Tab-separated table of C-alpha atoms in Angstrom:
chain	number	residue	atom	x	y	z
A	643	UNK	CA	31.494	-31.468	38.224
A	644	UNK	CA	33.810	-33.542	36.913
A	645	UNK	CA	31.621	-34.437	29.400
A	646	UNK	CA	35.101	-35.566	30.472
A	647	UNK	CA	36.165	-33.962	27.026
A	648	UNK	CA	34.615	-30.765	27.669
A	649	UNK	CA	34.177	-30.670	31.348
A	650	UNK	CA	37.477	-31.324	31.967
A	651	UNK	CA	38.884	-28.042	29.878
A	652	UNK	CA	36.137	-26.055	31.610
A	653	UNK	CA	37.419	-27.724	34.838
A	654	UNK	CA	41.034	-26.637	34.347
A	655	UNK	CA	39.860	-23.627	32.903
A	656	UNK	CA	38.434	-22.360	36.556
A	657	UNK	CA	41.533	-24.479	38.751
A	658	UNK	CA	38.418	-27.085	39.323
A	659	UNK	CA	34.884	-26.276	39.807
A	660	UNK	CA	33.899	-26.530	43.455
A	661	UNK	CA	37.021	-23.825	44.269
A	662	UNK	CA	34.739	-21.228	42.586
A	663	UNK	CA	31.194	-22.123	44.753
A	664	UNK	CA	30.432	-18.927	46.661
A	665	UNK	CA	30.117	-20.959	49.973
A	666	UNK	CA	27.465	-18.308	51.552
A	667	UNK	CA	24.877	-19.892	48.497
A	668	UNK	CA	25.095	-23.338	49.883
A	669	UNK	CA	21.151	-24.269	51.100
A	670	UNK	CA	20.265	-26.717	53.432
A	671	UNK	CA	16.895	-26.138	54.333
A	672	UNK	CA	16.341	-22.926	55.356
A	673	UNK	CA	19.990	-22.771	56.617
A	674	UNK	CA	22.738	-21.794	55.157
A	675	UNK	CA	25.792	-24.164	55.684
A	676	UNK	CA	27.763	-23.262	58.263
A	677	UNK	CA	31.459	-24.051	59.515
A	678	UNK	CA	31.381	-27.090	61.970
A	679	UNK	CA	30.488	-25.355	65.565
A	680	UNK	CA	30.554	-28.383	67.740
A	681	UNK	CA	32.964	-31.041	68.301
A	682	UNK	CA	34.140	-32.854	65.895
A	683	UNK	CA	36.990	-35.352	64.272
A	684	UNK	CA	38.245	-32.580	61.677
A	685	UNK	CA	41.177	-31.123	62.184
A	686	UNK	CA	41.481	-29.173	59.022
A	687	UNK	CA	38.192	-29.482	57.394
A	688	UNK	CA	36.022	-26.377	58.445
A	689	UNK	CA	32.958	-27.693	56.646
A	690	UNK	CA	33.004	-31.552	58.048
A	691	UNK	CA	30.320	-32.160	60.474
A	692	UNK	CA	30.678	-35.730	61.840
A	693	UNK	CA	30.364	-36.652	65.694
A	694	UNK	CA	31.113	-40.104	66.931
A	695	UNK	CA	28.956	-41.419	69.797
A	696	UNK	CA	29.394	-44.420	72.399
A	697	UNK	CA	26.596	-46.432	72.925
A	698	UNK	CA	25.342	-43.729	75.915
A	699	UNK	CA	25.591	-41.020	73.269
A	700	UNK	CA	28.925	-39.553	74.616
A	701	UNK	CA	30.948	-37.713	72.387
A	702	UNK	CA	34.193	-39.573	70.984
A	703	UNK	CA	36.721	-39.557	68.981
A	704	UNK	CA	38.099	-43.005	66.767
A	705	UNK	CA	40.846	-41.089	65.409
A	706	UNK	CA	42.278	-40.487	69.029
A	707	UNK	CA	41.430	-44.388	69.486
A	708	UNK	CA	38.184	-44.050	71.487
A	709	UNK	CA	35.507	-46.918	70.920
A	710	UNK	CA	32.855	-45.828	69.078
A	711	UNK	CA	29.092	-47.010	68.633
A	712	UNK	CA	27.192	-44.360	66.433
A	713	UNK	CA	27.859	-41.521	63.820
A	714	UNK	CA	25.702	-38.496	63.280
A	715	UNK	CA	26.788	-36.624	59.387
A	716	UNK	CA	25.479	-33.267	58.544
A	717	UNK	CA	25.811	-33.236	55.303
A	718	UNK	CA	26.090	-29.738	52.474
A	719	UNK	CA	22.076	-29.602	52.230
A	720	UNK	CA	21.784	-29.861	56.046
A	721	UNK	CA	20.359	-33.613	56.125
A	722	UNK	CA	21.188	-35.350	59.165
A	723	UNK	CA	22.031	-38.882	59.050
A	724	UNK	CA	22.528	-41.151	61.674
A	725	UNK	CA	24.831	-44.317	60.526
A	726	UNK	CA	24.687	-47.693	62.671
A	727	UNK	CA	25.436	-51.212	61.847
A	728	UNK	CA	22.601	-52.909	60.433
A	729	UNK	CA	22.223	-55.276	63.488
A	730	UNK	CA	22.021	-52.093	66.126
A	731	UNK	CA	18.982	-50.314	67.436
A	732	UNK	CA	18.266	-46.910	67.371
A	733	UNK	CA	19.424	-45.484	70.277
A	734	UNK	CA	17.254	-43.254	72.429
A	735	UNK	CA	19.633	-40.664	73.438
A	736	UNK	CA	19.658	-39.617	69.121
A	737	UNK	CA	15.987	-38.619	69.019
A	738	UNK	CA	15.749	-35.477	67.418
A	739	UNK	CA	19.493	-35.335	66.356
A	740	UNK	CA	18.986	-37.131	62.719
A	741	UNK	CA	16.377	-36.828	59.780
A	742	UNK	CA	17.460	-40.190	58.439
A	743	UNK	CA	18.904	-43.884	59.162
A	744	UNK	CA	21.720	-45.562	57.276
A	745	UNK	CA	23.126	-48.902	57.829
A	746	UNK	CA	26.519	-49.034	57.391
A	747	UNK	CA	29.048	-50.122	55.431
A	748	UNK	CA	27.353	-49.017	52.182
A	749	UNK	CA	27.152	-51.751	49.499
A	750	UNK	CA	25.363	-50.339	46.836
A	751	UNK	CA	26.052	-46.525	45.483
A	752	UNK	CA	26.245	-44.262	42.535
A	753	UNK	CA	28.969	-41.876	42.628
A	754	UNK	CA	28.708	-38.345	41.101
A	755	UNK	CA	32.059	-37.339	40.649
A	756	UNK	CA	35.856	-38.572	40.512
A	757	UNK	CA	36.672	-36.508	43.269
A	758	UNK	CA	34.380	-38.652	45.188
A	759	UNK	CA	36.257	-42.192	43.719
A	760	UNK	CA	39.989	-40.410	44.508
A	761	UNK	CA	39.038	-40.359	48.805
A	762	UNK	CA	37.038	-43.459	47.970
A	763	UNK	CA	40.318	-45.400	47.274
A	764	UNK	CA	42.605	-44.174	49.731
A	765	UNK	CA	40.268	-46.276	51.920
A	766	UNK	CA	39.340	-48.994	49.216
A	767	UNK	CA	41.985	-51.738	51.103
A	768	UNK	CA	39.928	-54.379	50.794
A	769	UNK	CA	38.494	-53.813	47.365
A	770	UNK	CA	34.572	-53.385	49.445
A	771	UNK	CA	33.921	-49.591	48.815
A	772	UNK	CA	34.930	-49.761	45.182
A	773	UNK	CA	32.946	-52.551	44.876
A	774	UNK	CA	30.132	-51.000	46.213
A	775	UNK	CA	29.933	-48.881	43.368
A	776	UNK	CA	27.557	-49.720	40.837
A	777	UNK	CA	27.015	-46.545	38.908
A	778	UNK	CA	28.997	-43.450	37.935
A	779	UNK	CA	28.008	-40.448	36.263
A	780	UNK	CA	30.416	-39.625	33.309
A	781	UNK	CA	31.824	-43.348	33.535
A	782	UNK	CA	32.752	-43.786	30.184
A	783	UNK	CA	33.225	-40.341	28.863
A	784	UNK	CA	36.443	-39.817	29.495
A	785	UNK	CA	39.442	-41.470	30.505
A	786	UNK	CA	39.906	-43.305	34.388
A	787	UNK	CA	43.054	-43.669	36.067
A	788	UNK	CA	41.825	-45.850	38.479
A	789	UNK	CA	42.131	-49.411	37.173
A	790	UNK	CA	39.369	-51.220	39.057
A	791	UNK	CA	37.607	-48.551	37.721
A	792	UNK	CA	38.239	-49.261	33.823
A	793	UNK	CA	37.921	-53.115	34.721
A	794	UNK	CA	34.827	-52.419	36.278
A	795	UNK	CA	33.212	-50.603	33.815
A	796	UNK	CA	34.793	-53.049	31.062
A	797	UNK	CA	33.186	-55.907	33.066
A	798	UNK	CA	29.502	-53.988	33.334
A	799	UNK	CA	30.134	-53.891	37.681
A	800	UNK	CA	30.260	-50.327	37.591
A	801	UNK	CA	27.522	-48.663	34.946
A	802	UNK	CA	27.599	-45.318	33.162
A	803	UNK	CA	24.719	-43.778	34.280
A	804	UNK	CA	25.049	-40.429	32.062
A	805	UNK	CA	25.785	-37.064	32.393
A	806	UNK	CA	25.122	-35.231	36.262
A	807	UNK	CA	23.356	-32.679	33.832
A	808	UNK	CA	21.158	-35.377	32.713
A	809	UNK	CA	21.359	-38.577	34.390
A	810	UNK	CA	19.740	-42.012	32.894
A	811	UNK	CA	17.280	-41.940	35.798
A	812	UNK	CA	16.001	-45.329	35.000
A	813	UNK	CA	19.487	-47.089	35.065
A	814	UNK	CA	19.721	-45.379	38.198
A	815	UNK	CA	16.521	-46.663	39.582
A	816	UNK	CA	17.597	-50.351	38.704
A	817	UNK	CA	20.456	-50.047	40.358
A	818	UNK	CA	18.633	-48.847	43.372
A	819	UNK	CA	21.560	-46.839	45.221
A	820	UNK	CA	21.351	-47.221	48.937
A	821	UNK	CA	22.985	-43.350	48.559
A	822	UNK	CA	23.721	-41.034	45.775
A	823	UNK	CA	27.122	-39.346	46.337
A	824	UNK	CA	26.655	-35.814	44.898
A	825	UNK	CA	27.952	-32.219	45.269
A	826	UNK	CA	25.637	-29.467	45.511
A	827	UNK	CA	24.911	-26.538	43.452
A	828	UNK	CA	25.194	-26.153	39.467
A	829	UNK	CA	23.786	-29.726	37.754
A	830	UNK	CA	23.869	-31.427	41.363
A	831	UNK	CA	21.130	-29.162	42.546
A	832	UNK	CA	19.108	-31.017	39.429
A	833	UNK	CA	20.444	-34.446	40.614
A	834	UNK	CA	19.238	-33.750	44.295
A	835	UNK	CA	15.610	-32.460	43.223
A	836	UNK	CA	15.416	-35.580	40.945
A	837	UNK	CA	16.243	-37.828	44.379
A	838	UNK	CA	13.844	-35.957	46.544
A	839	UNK	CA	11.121	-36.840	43.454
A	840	UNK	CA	12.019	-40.592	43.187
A	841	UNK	CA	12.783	-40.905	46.608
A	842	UNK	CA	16.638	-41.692	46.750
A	843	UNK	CA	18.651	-40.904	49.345
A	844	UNK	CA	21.549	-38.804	48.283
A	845	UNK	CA	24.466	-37.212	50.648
A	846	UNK	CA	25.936	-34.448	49.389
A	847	UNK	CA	29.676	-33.274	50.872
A	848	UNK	CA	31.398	-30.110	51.073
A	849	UNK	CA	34.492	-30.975	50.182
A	850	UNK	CA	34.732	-28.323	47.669
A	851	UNK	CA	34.298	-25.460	50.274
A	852	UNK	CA	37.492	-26.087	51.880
A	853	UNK	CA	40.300	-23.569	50.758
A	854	UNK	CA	43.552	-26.127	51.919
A	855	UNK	CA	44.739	-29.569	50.384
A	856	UNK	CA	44.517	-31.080	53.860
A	857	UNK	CA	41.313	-30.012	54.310
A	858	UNK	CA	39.973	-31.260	51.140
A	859	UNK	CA	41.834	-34.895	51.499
A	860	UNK	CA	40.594	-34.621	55.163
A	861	UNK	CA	36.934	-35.798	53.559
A	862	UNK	CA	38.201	-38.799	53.348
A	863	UNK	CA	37.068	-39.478	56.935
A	864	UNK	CA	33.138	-38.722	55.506
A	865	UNK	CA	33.947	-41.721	53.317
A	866	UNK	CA	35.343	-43.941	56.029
A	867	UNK	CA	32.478	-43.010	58.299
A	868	UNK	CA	29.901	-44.829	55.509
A	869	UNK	CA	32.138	-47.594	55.254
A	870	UNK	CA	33.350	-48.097	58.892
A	871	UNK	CA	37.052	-47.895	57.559
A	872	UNK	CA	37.809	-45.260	60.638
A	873	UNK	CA	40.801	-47.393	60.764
A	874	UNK	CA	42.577	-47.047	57.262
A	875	UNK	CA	41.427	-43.569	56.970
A	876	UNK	CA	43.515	-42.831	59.520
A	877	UNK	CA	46.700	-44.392	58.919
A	878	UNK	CA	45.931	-43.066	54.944
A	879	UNK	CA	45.722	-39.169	56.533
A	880	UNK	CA	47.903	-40.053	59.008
A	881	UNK	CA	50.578	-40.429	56.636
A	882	UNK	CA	49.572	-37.657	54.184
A	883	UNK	CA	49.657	-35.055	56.928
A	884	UNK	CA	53.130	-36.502	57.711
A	885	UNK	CA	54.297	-35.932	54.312
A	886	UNK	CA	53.292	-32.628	53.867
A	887	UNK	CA	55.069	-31.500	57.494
A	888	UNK	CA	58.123	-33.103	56.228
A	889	UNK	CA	57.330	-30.570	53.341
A	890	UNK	CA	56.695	-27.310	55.297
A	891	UNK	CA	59.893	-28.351	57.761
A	892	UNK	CA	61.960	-28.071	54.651
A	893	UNK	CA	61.058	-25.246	53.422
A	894	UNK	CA	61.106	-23.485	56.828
A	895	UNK	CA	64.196	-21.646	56.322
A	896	UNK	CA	63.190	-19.876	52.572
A	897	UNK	CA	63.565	-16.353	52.450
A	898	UNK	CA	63.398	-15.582	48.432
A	899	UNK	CA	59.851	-16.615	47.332
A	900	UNK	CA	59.483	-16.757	43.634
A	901	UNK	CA	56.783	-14.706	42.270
A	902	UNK	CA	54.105	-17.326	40.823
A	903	UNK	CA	50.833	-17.020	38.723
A	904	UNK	CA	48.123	-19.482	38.207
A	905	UNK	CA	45.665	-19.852	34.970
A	906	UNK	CA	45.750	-19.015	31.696
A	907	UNK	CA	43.548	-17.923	28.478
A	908	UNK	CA	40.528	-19.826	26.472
A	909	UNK	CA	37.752	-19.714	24.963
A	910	UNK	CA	35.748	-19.422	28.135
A	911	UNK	CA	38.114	-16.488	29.720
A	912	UNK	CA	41.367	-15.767	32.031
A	913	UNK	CA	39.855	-17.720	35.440
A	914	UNK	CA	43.029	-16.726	38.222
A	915	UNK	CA	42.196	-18.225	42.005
A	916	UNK	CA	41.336	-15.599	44.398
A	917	UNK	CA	43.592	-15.281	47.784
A	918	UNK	CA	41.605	-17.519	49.710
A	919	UNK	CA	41.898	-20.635	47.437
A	920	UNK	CA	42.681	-23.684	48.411
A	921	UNK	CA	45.521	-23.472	45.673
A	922	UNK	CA	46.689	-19.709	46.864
A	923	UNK	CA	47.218	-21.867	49.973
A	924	UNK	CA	49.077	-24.304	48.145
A	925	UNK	CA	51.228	-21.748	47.001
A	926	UNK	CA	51.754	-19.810	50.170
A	927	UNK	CA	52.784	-23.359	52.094
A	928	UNK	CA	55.387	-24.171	49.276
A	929	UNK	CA	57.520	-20.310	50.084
A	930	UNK	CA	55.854	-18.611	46.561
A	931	UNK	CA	54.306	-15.507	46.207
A	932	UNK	CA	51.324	-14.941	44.436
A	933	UNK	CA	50.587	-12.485	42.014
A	934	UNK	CA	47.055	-11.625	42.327
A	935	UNK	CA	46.762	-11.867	45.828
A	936	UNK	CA	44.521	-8.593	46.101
A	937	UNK	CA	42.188	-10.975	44.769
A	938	UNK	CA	40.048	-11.312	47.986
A	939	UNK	CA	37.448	-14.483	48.412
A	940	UNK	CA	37.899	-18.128	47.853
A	941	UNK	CA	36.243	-18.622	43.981
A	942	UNK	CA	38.167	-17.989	40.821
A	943	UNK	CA	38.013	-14.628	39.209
A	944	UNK	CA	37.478	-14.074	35.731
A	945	UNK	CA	39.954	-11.013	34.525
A	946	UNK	CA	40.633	-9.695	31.379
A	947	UNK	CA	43.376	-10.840	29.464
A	948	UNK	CA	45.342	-7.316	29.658
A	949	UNK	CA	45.394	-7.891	33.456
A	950	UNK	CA	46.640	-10.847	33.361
A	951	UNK	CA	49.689	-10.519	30.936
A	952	UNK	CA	50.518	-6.898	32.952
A	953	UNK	CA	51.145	-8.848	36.265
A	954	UNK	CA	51.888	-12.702	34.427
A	955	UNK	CA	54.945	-10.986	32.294
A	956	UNK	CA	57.001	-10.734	35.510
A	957	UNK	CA	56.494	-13.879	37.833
A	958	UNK	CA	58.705	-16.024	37.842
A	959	UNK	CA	56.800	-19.099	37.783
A	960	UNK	CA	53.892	-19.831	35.537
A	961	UNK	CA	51.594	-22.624	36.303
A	962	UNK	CA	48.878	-23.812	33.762
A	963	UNK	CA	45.820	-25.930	35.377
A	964	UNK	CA	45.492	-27.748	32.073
A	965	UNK	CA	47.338	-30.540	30.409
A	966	UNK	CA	48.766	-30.595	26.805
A	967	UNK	CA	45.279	-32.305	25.615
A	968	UNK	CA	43.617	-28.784	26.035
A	969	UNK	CA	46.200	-26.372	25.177
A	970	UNK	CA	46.328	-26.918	21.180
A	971	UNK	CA	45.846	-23.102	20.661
A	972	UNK	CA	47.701	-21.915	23.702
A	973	UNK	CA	49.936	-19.436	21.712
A	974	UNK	CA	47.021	-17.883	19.900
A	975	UNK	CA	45.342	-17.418	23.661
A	976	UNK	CA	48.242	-15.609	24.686
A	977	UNK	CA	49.477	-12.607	22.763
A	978	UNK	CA	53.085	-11.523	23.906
A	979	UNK	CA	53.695	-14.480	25.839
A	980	UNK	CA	57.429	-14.726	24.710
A	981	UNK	CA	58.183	-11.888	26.402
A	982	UNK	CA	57.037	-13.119	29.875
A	983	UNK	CA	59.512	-13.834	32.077
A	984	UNK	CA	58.999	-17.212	33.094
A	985	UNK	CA	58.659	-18.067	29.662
A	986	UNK	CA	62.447	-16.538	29.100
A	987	UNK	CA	63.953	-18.305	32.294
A	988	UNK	CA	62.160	-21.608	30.658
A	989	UNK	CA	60.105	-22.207	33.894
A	990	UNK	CA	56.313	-22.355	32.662
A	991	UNK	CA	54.798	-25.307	33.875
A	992	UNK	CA	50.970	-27.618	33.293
A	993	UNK	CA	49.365	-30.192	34.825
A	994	UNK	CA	49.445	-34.141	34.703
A	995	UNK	CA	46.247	-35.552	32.469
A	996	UNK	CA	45.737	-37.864	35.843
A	997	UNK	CA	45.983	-34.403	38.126
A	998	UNK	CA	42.288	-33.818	38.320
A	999	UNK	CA	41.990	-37.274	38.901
A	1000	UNK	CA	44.686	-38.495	41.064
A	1001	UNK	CA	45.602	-35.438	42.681
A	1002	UNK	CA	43.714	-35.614	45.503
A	1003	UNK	CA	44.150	-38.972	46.597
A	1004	UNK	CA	48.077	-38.150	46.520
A	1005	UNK	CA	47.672	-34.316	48.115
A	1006	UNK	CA	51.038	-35.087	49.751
A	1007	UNK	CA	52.486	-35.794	46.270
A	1008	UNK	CA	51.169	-33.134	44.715
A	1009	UNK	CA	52.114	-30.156	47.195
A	1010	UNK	CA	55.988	-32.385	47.242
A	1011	UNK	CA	55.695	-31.507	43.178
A	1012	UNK	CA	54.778	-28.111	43.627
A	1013	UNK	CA	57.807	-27.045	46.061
A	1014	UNK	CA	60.306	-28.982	44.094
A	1015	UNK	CA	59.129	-26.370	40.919
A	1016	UNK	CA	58.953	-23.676	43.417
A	1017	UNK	CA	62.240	-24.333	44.906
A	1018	UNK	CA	64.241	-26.660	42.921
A	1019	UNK	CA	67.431	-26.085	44.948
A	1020	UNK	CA	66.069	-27.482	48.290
A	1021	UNK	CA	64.682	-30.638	46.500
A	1022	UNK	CA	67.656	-31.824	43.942
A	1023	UNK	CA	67.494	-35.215	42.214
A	1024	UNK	CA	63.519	-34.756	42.728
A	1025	UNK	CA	61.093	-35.333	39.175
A	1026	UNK	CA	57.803	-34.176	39.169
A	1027	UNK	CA	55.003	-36.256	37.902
A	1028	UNK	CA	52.016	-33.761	38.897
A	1029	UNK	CA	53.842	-30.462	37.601
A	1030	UNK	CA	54.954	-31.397	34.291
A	1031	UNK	CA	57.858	-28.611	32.101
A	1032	UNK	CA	55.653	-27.044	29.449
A	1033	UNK	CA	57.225	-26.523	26.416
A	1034	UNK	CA	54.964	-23.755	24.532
A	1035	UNK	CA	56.322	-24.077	20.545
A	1036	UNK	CA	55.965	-27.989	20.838
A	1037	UNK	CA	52.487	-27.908	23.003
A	1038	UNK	CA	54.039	-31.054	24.706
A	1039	UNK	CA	54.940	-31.716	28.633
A	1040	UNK	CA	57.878	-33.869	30.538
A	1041	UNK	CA	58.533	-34.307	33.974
A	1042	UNK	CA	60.621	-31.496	36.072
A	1043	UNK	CA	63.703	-32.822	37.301
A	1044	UNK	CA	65.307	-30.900	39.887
């Protein structure tokens, strides 16, 4: 998901891969996944299906401060895993619920993507669930901005275990994951097949399905389930969720929402989010108005360029999903782009090089960024570090201040 040098244009290119998986072709079994139908501890993740048991197999809930004994996880493929402490039994009252047993905390994994490491350190307090990684796929092809990350992979505790289009299978086997973290479709169908052959367990999440920021950052709570850090999840969530009603509460009384558009032009097309998106969302929380918003569905669309300069020449806010590193020929992409009108008013903006990285662990911070360059007036004295003040002529970025 996540040939950091390549993969990371193509990645900004379509406002991040798993936003444009048509959720209707997500397989598990014969089923397809489904939006969680029974009880569980999501409260903005439609895709999560996690149920907390007691010890009688009653249904509870840690994040309302019930005791728990058990977890059942459904995971994107539609494998059911039942997680228990190493030192429990298997219950009776789970028979027939689960396809396989995990002990928990995990202490040994290989991680597919940095999405996966951003949730994993919003609950890494203790420095256990990072250190339970011991193999990454991309590690060393592109830049981290996760420290124990770098040190780890300086040091040779984490290992690059290649590309998810073509994993080193045999580092992989030496490191002999407990669980492979891994998203479904496009290369991680290939890493999933490859784990059914050798016989590694692999959980894949559905993170990518969601169409809010809360819901996405809400995964963390899959992570915490694996690593019985119920506990920090919450207080990490907790606060984000805090944050971004602080957010909402101030922009409560907007009126005038500036016209905004999303994406731009490459090599590989003009990719725009479609209405559902997680970042239409985004936009629609922070008081702007989207452009393409007869856009229907949750992927990216691809458009034509024409389109997109017709309705892009009069919004008033133009957001690029791409840092400075991949916009070298941005000018040449974009015929007539001086006489757009955010480009006028001075008020085009890109992305952070640590947004695809760090974003997600700081959702709060990034939807705070995106209403300060959305509405500037409500959030004085503010300076963006996600959202950065593109300057076209110079191809070079600064921070927004308000």
């Amino acid at each position: 998901m996540k040939k950091l040098l390549v993969l990371g244009l193509i990645m900004a290119v379509i406002s991040m891969l798993p936003g444009c998986i048509n959720e209707k072709s997500v397989i598990g079994g014969n089923k397809s996944l489904k939006k969680a139908e029974i009880p569980n501890i999501a409260k903005y993740a439609k895709y999560m299906n996690l149920i907390y048991y007691d010890e009688n197999g009653n249904v509870v809930n840690p994040y309302n401060g019930e005791k728990w004994a058990y977890k059942i996880f459904v995971d994107a493929t539609g494998q059911r895993f039942l997680l228990k402490n190493e030192s429990q039994p298997i219950p009776g009252w789970a028979e027939g619920k689960y396809d396989k047993v995990i002990n928990v905390p995990l202490k040994n994994v290989v991680v597919m993507s940095s999405t996966h490491i951003a949730l994993m350190e919003a609950i890494n307090d203790d420095g256990s669930v990072i250190n339970s990684v011991k193999g990454i796929m991309w590690g060393k092809s592109y830049k981290w901005y996760f420290e124990d990350i770098n040190k780890s992979l300086a040091e040779g505790k984490i290992i690059d275990v290649g590309s998810d289009y073509n994993p080193d299978w045999d580092k992989i086997i030496v490191i002999s994951p407990q669980v492979v973290f891994v998203y479904p479709e496009y290369s991680g169908d290939k890493v999933i097949s490859k784990c059914k052959d050798l016989g590694i367990t692999y959980v894949a999440d559905a993170e990518y399905l969601e169409n809010s920021h809360l819901a996405r950052c809400e995964w963390v709570k899959m992570f915490a389930a694996f690593y019985n850090k119920e506990d920090v999840a919450k207080g990490y969530f907790d606060g984000i969720e805090g944050n971004v009603s602080k957010i909402k509460g101030k922009l409560s009384n907007v009126n005038e929402k500036p016209a905004v558009i999303w994406g731009y032009n490459s090599k590989w097309g003009c990719y725009v989010p479609r209405e559902d998106s997680y970042v239409v969302k985004a936009i629609e929380l922070c008081k702007g108005n989207y452009i393409f918003k007869e856009l229907n569905g949750t992927e990216n669309a691809k458009i034509d360029y024409e389109t997109f300069a017709e309705k892009a020449k009069d919004a008033d806010i133009w957001i690029i999903p791409s840092s400075t590193t991949w916009l070298s020929n941005f000018k040449e992409n974009h015929p007539g782009y001086e006489t757009f009108k955010a480009v006028k008013n001075g008020r085009v903006f890109c992305v952070s090089p640590d947004y695809w990285q760090v974003g997600l662990l700081k959702t709060d911070e990034v939807l705070l960024d995106l209403a300060t360059i959305l509405h500037p007036e409500i959030f004085k004295g503010r300076e963006t570090h996600f959202f950065l003040k593109y300057n076209i002529e110079k191809n070079t970025a600064e921070p927004f201040r308000s």
